[in-house]
PDB file of C-alpha atoms in Angstrom:
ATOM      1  CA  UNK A 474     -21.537   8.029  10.945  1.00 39.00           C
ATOM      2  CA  UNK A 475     -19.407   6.819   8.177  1.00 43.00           C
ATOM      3  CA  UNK A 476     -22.429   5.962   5.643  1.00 40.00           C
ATOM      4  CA  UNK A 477     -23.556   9.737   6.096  1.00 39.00           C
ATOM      5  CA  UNK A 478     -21.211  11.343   3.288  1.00 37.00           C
ATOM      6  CA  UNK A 479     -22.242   8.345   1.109  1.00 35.00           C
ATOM      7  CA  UNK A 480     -25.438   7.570  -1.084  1.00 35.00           C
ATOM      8  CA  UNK A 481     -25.844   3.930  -2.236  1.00 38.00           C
ATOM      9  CA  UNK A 482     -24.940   3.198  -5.356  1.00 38.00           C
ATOM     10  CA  UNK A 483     -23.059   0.366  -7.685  1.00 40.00           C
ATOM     11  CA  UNK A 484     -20.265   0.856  -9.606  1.00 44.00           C
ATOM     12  CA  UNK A 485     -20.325  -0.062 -13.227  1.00 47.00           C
ATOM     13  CA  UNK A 486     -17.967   0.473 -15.707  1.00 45.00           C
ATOM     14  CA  UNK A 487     -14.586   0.234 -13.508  1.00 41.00           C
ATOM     15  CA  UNK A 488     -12.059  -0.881 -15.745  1.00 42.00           C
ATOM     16  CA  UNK A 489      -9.254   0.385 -13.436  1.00 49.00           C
ATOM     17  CA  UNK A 490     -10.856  -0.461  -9.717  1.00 54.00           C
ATOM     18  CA  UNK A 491     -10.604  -3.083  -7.609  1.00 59.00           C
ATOM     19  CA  UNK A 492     -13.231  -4.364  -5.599  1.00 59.00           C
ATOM     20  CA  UNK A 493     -14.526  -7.991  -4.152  1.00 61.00           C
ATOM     21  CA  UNK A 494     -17.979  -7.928  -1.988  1.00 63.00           C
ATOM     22  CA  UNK A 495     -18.284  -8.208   1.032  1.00 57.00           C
ATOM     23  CA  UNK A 496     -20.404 -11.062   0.555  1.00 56.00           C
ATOM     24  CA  UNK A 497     -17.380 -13.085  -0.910  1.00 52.00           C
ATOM     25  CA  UNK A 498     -15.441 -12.944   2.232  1.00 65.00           C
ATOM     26  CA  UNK A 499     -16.145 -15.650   4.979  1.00 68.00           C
ATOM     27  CA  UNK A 500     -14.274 -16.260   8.205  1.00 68.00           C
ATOM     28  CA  UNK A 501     -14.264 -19.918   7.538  1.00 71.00           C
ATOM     29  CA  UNK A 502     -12.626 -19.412   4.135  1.00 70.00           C
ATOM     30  CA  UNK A 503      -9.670 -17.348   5.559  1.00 72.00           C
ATOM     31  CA  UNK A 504      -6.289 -19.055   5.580  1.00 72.00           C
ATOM     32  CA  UNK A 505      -3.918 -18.995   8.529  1.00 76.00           C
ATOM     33  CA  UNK A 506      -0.138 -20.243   8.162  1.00 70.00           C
ATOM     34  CA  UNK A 507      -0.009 -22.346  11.338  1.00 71.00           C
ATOM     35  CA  UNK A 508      -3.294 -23.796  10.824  1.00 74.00           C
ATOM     36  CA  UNK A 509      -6.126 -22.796  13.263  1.00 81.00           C
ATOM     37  CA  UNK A 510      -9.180 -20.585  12.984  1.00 86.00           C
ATOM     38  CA  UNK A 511     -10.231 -16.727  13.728  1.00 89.00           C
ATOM     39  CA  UNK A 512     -12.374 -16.613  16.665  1.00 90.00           C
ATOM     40  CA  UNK A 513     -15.889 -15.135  15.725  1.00 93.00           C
ATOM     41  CA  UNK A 514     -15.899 -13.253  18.625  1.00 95.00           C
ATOM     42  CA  UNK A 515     -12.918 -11.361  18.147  1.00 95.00           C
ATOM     43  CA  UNK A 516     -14.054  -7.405  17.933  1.00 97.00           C
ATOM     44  CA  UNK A 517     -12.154  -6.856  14.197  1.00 97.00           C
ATOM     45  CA  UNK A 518     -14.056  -9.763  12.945  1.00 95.00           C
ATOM     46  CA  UNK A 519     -17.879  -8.532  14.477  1.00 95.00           C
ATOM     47  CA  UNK A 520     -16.786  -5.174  13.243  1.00 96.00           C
ATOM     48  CA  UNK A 521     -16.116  -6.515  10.022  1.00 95.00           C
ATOM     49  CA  UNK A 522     -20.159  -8.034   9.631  1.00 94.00           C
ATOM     50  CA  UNK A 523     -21.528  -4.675  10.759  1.00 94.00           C
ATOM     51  CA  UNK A 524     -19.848  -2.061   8.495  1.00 94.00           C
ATOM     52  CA  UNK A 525     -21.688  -1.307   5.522  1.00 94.00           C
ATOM     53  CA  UNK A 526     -18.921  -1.999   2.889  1.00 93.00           C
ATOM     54  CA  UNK A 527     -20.369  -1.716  -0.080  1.00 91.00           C
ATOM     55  CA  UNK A 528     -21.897   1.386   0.101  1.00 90.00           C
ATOM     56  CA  UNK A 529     -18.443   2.898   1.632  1.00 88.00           C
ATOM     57  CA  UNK A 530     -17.040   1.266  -1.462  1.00 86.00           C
ATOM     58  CA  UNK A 531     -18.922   3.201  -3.840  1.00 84.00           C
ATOM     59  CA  UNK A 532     -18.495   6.678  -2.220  1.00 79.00           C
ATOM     60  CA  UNK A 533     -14.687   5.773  -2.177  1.00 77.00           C
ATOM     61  CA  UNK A 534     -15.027   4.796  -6.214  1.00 77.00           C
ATOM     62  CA  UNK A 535     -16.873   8.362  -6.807  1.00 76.00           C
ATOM     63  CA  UNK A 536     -13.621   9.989  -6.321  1.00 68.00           C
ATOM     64  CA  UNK A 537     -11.440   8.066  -8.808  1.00 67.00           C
ATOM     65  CA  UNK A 538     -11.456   7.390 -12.373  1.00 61.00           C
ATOM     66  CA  UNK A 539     -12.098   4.541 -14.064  1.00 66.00           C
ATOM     67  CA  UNK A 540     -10.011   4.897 -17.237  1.00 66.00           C
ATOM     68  CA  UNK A 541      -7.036   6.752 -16.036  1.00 66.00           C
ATOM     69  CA  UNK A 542      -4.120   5.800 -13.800  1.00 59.00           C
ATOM     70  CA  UNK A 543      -3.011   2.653 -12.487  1.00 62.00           C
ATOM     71  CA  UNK A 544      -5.556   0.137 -10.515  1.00 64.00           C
ATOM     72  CA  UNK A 545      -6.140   1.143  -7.660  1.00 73.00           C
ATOM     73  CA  UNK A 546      -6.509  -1.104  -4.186  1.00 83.00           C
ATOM     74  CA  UNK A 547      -9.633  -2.896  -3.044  1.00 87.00           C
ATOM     75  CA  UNK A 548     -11.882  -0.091  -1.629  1.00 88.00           C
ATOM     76  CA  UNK A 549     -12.471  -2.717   1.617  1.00 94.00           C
ATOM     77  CA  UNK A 550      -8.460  -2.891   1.989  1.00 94.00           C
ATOM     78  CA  UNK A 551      -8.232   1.363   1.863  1.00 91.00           C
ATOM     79  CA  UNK A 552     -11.600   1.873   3.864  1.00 92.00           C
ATOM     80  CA  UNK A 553     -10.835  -0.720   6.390  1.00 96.00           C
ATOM     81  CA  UNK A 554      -6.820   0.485   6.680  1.00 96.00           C
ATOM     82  CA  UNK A 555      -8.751   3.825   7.002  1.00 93.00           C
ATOM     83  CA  UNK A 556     -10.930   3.026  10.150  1.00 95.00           C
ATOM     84  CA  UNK A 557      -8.283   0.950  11.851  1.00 97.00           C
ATOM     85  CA  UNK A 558      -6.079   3.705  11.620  1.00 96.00           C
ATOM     86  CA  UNK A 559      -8.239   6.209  13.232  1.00 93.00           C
ATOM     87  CA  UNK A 560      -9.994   3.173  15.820  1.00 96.00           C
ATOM     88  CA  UNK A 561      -6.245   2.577  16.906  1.00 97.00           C
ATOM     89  CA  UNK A 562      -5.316   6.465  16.961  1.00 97.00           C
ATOM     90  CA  UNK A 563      -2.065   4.674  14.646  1.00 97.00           C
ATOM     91  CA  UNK A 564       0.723   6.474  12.188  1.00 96.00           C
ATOM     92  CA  UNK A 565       0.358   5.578   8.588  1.00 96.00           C
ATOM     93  CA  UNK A 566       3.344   3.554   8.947  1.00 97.00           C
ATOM     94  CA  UNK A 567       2.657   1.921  12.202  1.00 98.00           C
ATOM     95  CA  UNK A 568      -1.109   1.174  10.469  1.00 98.00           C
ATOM     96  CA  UNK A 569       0.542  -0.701   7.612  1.00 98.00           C
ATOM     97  CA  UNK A 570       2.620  -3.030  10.206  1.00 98.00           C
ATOM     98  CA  UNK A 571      -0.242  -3.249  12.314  1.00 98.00           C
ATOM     99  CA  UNK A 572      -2.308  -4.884   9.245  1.00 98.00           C
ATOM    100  CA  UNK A 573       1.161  -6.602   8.675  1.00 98.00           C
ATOM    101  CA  UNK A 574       1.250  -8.447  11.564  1.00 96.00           C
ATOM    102  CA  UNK A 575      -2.380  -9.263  12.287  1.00 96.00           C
ATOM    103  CA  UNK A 576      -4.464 -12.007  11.133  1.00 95.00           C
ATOM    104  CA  UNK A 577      -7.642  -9.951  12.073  1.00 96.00           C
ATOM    105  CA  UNK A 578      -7.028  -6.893  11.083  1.00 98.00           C
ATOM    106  CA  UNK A 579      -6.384  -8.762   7.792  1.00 97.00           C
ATOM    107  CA  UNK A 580      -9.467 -10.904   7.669  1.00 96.00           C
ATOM    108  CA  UNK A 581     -10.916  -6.970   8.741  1.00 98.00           C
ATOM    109  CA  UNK A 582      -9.709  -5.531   5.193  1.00 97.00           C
ATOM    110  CA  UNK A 583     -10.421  -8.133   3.015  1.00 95.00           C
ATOM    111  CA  UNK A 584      -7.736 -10.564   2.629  1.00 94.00           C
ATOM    112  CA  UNK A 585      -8.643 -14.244   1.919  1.00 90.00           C
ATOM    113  CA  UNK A 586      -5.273 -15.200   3.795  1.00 91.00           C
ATOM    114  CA  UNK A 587      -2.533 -14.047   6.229  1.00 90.00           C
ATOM    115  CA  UNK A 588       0.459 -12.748   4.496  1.00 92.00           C
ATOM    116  CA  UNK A 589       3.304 -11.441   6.045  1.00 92.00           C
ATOM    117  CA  UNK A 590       3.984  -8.655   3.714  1.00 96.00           C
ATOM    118  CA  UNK A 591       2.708  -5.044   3.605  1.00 96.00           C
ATOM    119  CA  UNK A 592      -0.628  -4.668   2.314  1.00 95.00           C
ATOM    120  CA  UNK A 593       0.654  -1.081   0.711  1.00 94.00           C
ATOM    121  CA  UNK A 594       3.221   1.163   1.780  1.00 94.00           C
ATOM    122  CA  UNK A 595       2.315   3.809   4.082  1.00 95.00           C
ATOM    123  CA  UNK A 596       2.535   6.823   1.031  1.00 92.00           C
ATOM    124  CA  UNK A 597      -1.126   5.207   0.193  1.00 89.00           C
ATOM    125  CA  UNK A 598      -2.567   7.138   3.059  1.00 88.00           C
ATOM    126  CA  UNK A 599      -1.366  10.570   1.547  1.00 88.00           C
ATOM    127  CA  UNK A 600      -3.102   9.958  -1.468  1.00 83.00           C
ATOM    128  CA  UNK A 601      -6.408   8.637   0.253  1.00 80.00           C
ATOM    129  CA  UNK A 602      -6.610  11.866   2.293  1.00 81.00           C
ATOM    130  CA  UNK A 603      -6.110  14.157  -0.995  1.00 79.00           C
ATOM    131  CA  UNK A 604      -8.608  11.913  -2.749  1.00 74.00           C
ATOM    132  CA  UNK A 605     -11.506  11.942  -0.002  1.00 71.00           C
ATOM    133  CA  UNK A 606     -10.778  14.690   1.954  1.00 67.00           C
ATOM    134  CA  UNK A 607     -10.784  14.052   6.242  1.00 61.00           C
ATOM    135  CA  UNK A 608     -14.153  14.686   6.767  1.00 59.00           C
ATOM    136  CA  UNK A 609     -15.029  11.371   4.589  1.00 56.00           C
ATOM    137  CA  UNK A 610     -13.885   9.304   7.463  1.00 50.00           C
ATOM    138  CA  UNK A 611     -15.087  11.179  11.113  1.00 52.00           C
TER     139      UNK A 611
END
């Protein structure tokens, strides 16, 4: 399970993370381009209502600092990247165009709108594996 490595707890004090709720993020509020709407029944977006996001969130912030470095990216945007890598069996890079090119994968990660534009280059996945290790993820 992906909630075993991680206990639940808030982050407080993050000066240099990212990080919107889950509870922020509603299908109907997503913007598509050419007009139209997701379709609730799509897998990415029931997916999307059953992970438990914030508590993957705050095992992901455990593992950076919050007064060093650059800000980092939304925990939902990494985690999700994470899990559609691995669902898809994907390459970092072909993960990243995947997201690209997808209105639900996305509305799956956290984005209030289609974009087409990289979410993050693919290099992001090196550093999430040194950061959390592989067995965060299994």
């Amino acid at each position: 399970m992906l909630c075993k490595h991680i206990r639940q707890t808030t982050p407080k004090g993050l000066h240099m993370i990212r990080y919107k709720s889950t509870r922020q993020l509603s299908l109907e509020g997503f913007s598509l381009p050419f007009g139209g709407k997701l379709n609730p029944e799509n897998r990415w977006v029931k997916w999307s209502l059953a992970i438990p996001w914030d508590e993957l969130a705050s095992g992901y912030y455990k593992s950076m600092s919050s007064t060093q470095g650059r800000p980092g990216k939304d925990a939902r945007l990494v985690i999700g990247a994470v899990i559609i890598k691995h669902k898809l069996n994907l390459s970092d890079e072909e993960t990243v165009l995947q997201i690209q090119e997808n209105p639900y994968l996305q509305y799956f990660v956290g984005l209030s709108s289609y974009k087409d534009e990289p979410p993050f280059t693919a290099s992001l996945f090196v550093e999430i594996r040194k950061r959390m290790g592989r067995k965060v993820f299994s």
